[in-house]
CSV table of C-alpha atoms in Angstrom, one decimal:
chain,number,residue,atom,x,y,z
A,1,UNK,CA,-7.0,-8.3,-19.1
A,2,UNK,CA,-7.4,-11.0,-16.4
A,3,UNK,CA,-6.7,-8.9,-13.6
A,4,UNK,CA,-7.1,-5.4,-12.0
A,5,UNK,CA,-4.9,-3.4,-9.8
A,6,UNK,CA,-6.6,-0.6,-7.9
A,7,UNK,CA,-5.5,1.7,-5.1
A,8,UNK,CA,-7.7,2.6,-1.9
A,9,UNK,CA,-6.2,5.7,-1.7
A,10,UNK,CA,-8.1,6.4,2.0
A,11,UNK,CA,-6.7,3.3,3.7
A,12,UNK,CA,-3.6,2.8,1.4
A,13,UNK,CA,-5.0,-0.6,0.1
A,14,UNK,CA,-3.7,-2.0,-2.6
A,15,UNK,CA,-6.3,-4.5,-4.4
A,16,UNK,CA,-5.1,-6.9,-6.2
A,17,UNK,CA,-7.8,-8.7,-8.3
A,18,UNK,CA,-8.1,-11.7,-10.3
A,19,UNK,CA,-10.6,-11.2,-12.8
A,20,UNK,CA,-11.2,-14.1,-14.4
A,21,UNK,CA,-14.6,-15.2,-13.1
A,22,UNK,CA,-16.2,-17.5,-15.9
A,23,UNK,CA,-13.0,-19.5,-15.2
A,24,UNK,CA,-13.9,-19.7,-11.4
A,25,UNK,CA,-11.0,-17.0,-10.9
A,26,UNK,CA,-8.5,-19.6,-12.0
A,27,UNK,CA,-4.7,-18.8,-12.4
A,28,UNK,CA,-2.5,-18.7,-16.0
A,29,UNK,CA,0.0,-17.0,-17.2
A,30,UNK,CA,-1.4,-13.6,-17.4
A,31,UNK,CA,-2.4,-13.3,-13.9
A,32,UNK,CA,1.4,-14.4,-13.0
A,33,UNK,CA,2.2,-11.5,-14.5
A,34,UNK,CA,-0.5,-9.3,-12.6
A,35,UNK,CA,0.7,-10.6,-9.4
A,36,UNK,CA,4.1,-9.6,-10.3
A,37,UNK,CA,2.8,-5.7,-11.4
A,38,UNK,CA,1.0,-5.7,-8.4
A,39,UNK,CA,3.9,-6.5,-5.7
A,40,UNK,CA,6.1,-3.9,-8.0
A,41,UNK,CA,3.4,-1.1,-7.5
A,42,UNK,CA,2.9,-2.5,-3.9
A,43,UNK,CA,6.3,-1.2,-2.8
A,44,UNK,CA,5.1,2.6,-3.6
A,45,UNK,CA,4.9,5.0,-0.6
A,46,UNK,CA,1.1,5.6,-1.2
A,47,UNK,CA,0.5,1.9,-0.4
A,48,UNK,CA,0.3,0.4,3.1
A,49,UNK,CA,-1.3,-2.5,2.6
A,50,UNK,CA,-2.0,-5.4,-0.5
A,51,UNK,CA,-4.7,-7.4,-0.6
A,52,UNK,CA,-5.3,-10.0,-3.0
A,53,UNK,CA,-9.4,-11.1,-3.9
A,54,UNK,CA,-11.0,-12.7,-6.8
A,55,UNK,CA,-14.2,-10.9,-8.9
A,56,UNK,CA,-17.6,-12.0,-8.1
A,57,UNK,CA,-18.7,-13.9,-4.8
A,58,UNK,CA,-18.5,-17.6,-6.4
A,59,UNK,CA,-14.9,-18.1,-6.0
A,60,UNK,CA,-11.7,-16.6,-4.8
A,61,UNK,CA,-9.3,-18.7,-7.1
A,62,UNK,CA,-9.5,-22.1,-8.0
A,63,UNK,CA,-6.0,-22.6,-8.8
A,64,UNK,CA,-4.3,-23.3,-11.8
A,65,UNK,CA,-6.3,-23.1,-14.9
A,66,UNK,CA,-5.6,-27.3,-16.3
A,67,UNK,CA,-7.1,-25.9,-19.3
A,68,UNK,CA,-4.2,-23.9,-19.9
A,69,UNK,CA,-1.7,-26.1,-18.2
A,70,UNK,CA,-2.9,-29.8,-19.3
A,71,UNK,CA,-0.5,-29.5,-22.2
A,72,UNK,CA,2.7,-29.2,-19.5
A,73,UNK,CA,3.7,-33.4,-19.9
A,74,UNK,CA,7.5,-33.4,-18.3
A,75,UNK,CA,8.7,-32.9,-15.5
A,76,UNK,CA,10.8,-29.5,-17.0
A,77,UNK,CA,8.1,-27.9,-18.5
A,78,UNK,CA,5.9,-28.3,-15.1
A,79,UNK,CA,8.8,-27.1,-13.6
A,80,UNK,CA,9.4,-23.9,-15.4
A,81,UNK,CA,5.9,-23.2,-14.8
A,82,UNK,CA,5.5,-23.9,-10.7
A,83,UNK,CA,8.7,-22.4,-10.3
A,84,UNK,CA,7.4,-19.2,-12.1
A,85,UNK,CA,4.4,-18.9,-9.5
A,86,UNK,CA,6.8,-20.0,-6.7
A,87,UNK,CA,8.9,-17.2,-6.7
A,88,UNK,CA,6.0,-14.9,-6.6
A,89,UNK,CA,4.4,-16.4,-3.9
A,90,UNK,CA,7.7,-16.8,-2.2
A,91,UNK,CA,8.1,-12.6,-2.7
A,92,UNK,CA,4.1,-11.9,-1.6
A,93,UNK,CA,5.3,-14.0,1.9
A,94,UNK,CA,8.4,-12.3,2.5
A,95,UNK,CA,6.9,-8.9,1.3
A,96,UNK,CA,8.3,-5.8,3.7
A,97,UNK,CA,4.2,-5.0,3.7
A,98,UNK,CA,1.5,-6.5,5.8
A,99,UNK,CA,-0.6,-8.7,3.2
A,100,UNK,CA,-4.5,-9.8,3.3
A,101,UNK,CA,-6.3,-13.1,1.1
A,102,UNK,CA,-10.3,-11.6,0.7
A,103,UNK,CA,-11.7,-15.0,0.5
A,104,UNK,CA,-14.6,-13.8,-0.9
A,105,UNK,CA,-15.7,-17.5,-2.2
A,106,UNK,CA,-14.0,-21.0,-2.9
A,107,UNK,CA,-10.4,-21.3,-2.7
A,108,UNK,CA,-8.8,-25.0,-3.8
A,109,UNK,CA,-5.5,-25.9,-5.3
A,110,UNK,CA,-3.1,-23.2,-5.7
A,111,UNK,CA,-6.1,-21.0,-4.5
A,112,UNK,CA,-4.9,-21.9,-1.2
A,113,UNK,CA,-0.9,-21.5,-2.1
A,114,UNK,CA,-1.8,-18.2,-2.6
A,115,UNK,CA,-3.6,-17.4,0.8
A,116,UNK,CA,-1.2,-18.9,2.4
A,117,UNK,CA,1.8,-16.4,1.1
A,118,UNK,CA,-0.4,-14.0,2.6
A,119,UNK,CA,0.0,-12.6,6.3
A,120,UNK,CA,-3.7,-13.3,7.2
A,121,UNK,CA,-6.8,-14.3,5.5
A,122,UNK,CA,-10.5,-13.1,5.9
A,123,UNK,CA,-12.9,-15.2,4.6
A,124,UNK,CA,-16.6,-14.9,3.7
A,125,UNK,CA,-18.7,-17.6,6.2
A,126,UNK,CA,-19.6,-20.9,4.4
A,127,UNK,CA,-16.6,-20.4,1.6
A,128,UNK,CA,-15.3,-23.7,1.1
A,129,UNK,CA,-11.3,-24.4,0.7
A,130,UNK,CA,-9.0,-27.3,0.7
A,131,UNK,CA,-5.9,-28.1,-0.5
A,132,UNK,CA,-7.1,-30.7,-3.8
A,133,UNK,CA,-3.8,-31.1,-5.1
A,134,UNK,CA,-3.2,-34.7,-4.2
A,135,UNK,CA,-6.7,-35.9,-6.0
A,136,UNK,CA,-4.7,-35.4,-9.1
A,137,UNK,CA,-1.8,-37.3,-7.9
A,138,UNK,CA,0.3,-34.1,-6.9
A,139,UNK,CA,1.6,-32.4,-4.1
A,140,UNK,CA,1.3,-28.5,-3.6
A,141,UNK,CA,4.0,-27.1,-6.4
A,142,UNK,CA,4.1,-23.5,-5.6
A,143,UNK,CA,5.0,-23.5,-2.1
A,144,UNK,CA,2.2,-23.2,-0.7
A,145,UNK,CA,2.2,-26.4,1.7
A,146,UNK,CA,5.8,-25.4,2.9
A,147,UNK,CA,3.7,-22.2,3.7
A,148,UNK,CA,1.2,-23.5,5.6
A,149,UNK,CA,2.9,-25.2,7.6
A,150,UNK,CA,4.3,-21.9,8.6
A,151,UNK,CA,0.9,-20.6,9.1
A,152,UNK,CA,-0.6,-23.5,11.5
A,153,UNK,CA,0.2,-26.2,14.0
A,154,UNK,CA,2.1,-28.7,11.7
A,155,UNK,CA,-0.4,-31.5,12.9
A,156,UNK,CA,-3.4,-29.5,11.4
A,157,UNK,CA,-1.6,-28.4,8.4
A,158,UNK,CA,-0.5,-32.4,7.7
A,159,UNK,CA,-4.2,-33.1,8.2
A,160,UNK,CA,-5.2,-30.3,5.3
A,161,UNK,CA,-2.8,-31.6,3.0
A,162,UNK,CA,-2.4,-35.0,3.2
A,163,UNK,CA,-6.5,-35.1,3.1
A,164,UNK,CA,-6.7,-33.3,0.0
A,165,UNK,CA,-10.4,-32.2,1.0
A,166,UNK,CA,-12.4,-29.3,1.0
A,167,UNK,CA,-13.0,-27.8,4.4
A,168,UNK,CA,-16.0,-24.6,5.2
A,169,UNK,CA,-14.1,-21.5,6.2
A,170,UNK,CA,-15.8,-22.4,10.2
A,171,UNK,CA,-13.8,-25.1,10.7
A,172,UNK,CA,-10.1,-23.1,9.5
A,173,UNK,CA,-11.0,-20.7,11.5
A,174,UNK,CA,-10.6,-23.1,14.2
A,175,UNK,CA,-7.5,-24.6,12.5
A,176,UNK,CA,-5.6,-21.1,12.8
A,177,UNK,CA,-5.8,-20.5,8.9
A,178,UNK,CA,-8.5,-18.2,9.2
A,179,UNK,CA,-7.8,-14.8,10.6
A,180,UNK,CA,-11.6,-13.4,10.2
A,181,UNK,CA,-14.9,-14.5,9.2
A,182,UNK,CA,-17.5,-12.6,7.5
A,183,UNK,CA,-21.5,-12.5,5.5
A,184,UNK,CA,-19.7,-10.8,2.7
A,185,UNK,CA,-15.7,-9.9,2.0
A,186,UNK,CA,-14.7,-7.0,0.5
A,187,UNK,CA,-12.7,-4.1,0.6
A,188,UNK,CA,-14.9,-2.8,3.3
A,189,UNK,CA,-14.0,-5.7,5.3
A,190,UNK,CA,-10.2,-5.2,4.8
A,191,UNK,CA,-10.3,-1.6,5.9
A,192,UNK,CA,-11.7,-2.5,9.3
A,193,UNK,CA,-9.5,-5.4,9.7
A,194,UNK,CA,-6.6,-2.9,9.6
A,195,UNK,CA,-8.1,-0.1,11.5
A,196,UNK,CA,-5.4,-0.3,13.9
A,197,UNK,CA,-2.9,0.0,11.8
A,198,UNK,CA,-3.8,2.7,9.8
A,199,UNK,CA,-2.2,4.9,12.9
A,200,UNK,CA,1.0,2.9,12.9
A,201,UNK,CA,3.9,4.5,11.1
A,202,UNK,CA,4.4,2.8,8.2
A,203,UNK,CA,8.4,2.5,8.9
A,204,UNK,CA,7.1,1.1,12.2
A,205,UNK,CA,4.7,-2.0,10.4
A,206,UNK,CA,7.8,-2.9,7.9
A,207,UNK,CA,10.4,-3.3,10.8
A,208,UNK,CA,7.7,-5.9,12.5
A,209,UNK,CA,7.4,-7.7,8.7
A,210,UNK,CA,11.1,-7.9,8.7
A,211,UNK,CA,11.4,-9.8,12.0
A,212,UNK,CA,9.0,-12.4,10.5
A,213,UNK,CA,11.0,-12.4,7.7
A,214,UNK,CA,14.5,-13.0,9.3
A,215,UNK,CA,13.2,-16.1,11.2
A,216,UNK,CA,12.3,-17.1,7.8
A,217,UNK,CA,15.4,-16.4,6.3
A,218,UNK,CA,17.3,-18.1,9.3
A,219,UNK,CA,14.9,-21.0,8.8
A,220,UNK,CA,15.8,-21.9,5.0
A,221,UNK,CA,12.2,-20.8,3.9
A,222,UNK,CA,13.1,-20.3,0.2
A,223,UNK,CA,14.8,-23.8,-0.5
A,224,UNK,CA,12.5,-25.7,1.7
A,225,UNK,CA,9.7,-24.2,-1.0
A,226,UNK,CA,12.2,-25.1,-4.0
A,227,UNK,CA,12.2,-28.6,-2.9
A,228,UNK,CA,8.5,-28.4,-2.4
A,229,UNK,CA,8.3,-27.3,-6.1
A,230,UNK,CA,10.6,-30.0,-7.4
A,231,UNK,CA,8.9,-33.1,-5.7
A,232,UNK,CA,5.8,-31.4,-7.9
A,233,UNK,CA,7.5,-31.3,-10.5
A,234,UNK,CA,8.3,-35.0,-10.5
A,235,UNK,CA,4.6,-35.9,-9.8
A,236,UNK,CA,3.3,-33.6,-12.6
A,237,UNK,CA,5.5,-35.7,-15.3
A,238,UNK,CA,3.9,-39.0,-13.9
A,239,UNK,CA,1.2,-40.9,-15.3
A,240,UNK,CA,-1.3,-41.0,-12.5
A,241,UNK,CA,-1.3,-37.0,-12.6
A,242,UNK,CA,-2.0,-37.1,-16.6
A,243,UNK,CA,-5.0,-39.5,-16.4
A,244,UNK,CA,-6.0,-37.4,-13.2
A,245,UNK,CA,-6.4,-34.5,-15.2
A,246,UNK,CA,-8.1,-35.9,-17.9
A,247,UNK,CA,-10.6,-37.2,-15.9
A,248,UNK,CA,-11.3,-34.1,-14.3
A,249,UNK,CA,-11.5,-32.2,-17.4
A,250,UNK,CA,-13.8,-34.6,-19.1
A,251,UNK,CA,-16.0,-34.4,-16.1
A,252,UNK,CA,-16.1,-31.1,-15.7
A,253,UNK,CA,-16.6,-30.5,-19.7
C-alpha cells in the first residue's frame, strides 16, 4: 500500500497520507487511487476536515514518479494520465469541506498541484517548493498552475511558474501561498490551525466552501484546468520533454 487514510476522530481530521517515502513521497497510480478513497470517505459525517501530508520529514511529494511514467511517449497516453490526476485535484479544490496541505518537507512538480487544490497550506520552516515542471520542457498538467493562480496575485504566481525554481517555504509565505509556518508539521499542527473551527457547525463551514466554489463555477474553473492539462499533454509528446526526462533520470540513478 502506498498510502494511509486515518481518521482523527477528536478533531474530525481526515489524514490523508502518501506513503511512499523511499520514493521521496512521489505520486503513481496507486496513490491516484488513495486520493480518490480518501475524498469518498472524506464526505462522511464524522469528518470535518481532510488534510493531505506525505510520511517522514524529507519530503511532502515530489510529484509524479518518472519512473513510473517515463514510458507515457504520446501525447494520448500523457493525456489519459494528467487528466486522471486532474479530475481529482479539480474535486479536492471544489471539495464542500475545508482542506489543509501538511507540508511537512519538499514539495516540487505536481507536489505543488496538489497543495494548491487545497484551501490552505502549512508548511514546516525551511521546506523547499517550486513549481519544476518547465525544466523538463512541460507546463503544470494537472491543474495545478490554473490553481495557483487562484490562490495568489497573478504577478507572483507567473513568477513561480514561469521560473520553474525552487523557493524556501519563508519566502511563499510572503507570496500568499503559505498559510502557516512551523519547526515541525503534523497533525498536531493541523488541529490548532483549525481551532476555531472546531465550534463552527459543520452545515455552517460547507455553506462558506460553497460560495468559493460558485465564484469558481461562474469563473469556468474546470475547463480553464482542462486546457491547462491539454497544453501538457502536447509538451509531454515532444522531444525536448523526453530527453529532459532522461537526463534527469540518469542523473539521479
Amino acid at each position: 500500500m502506498d498510502y494511509m487514510v486515518e481518521l482523527d476522530k477528536e478533531s474530525g481530521i481526515l489524514l490523508f497520507t502518501i506513503t511512499r517515502e523511499e520514493r521521496r513521497n512521489a505520486i503513481n497510480y496507486n496513490v491516484m487511487n488513495g486520493l480518490r478513497e480518501a475524498l469518498d470517505r472524506a464526505l462522511n459525517e464524522d469528518v470535518r476536515i481532510l488534510a493531505i501530508t506525505g510520511k517522514g520529514d524529507k519530503a511532502f511529494c515530489s510529484g509524479g514518479d518518472l519512473s513510473t511514467f517515463q514510458s507515457l511517449q504520446t501525447e494520448q497516453e500523457a493525456y489519459t494520465m494528467l487528466s486522471k490526476m486532474g479530475e481529482f485535484l479539480y474535486e479536492l479544490a471544489v471539495f464542500p469541506k475545508p482542506t489543509v496541505a501538511l507540508i511537512n518537507g519538499t514539495a516540487v512538480g505536481g507536489g505543488c498541484e496538489l497543495a494548491a487544490a487545497c484551501d490552505y497550506r502549512i508548511a514546516r520552516t525551511g521546506a523547499k517548493i517550486g513549481f519544476i515542471q518547465g525544466g523538463l520542457a512541460i507546463t503544470t498538467g494537472w491543474g495545478g498552475g490554473t490553481l495557483l493562480f487562484e490562490r495568489i496575485e497573478a504577478r507572483l504566481a507567473f513568477k513561480m511558474l514561469s521560473e520553474a525554481a525552487v523557493f524556501r517555504a519563508e519566502q511563499l509565505d510572503d507570496f500568499g501561498f503559505i498559510d502557516r509556518l512551523h519547526d515541525r508539521v503534523g497533525m498536531e499542527e493541523a488541529r490548532a490551525f483549525f481551532t476555531n473551527e472546531q465550534s463552527i457547525d459543520s452545515h455552517v463551514l460547507r455553506a462558506y466552501k460553497q460560495m468559493m466554489i460558485r465564484k469558481w463555477q461562474a469563473g469556468d474553473l474546470k475547463s480553464r484546468m482542462e486546457k491547462e492539462i491539454r497544453a501538457c499533454s502536447v509538451l509531454w509528446g515532444k522531444e525536448a520533454h523526453h530527453q529532459a526526462v532522461a537526463a534527469f533520470l540518469s542523473k539521479n540513478k
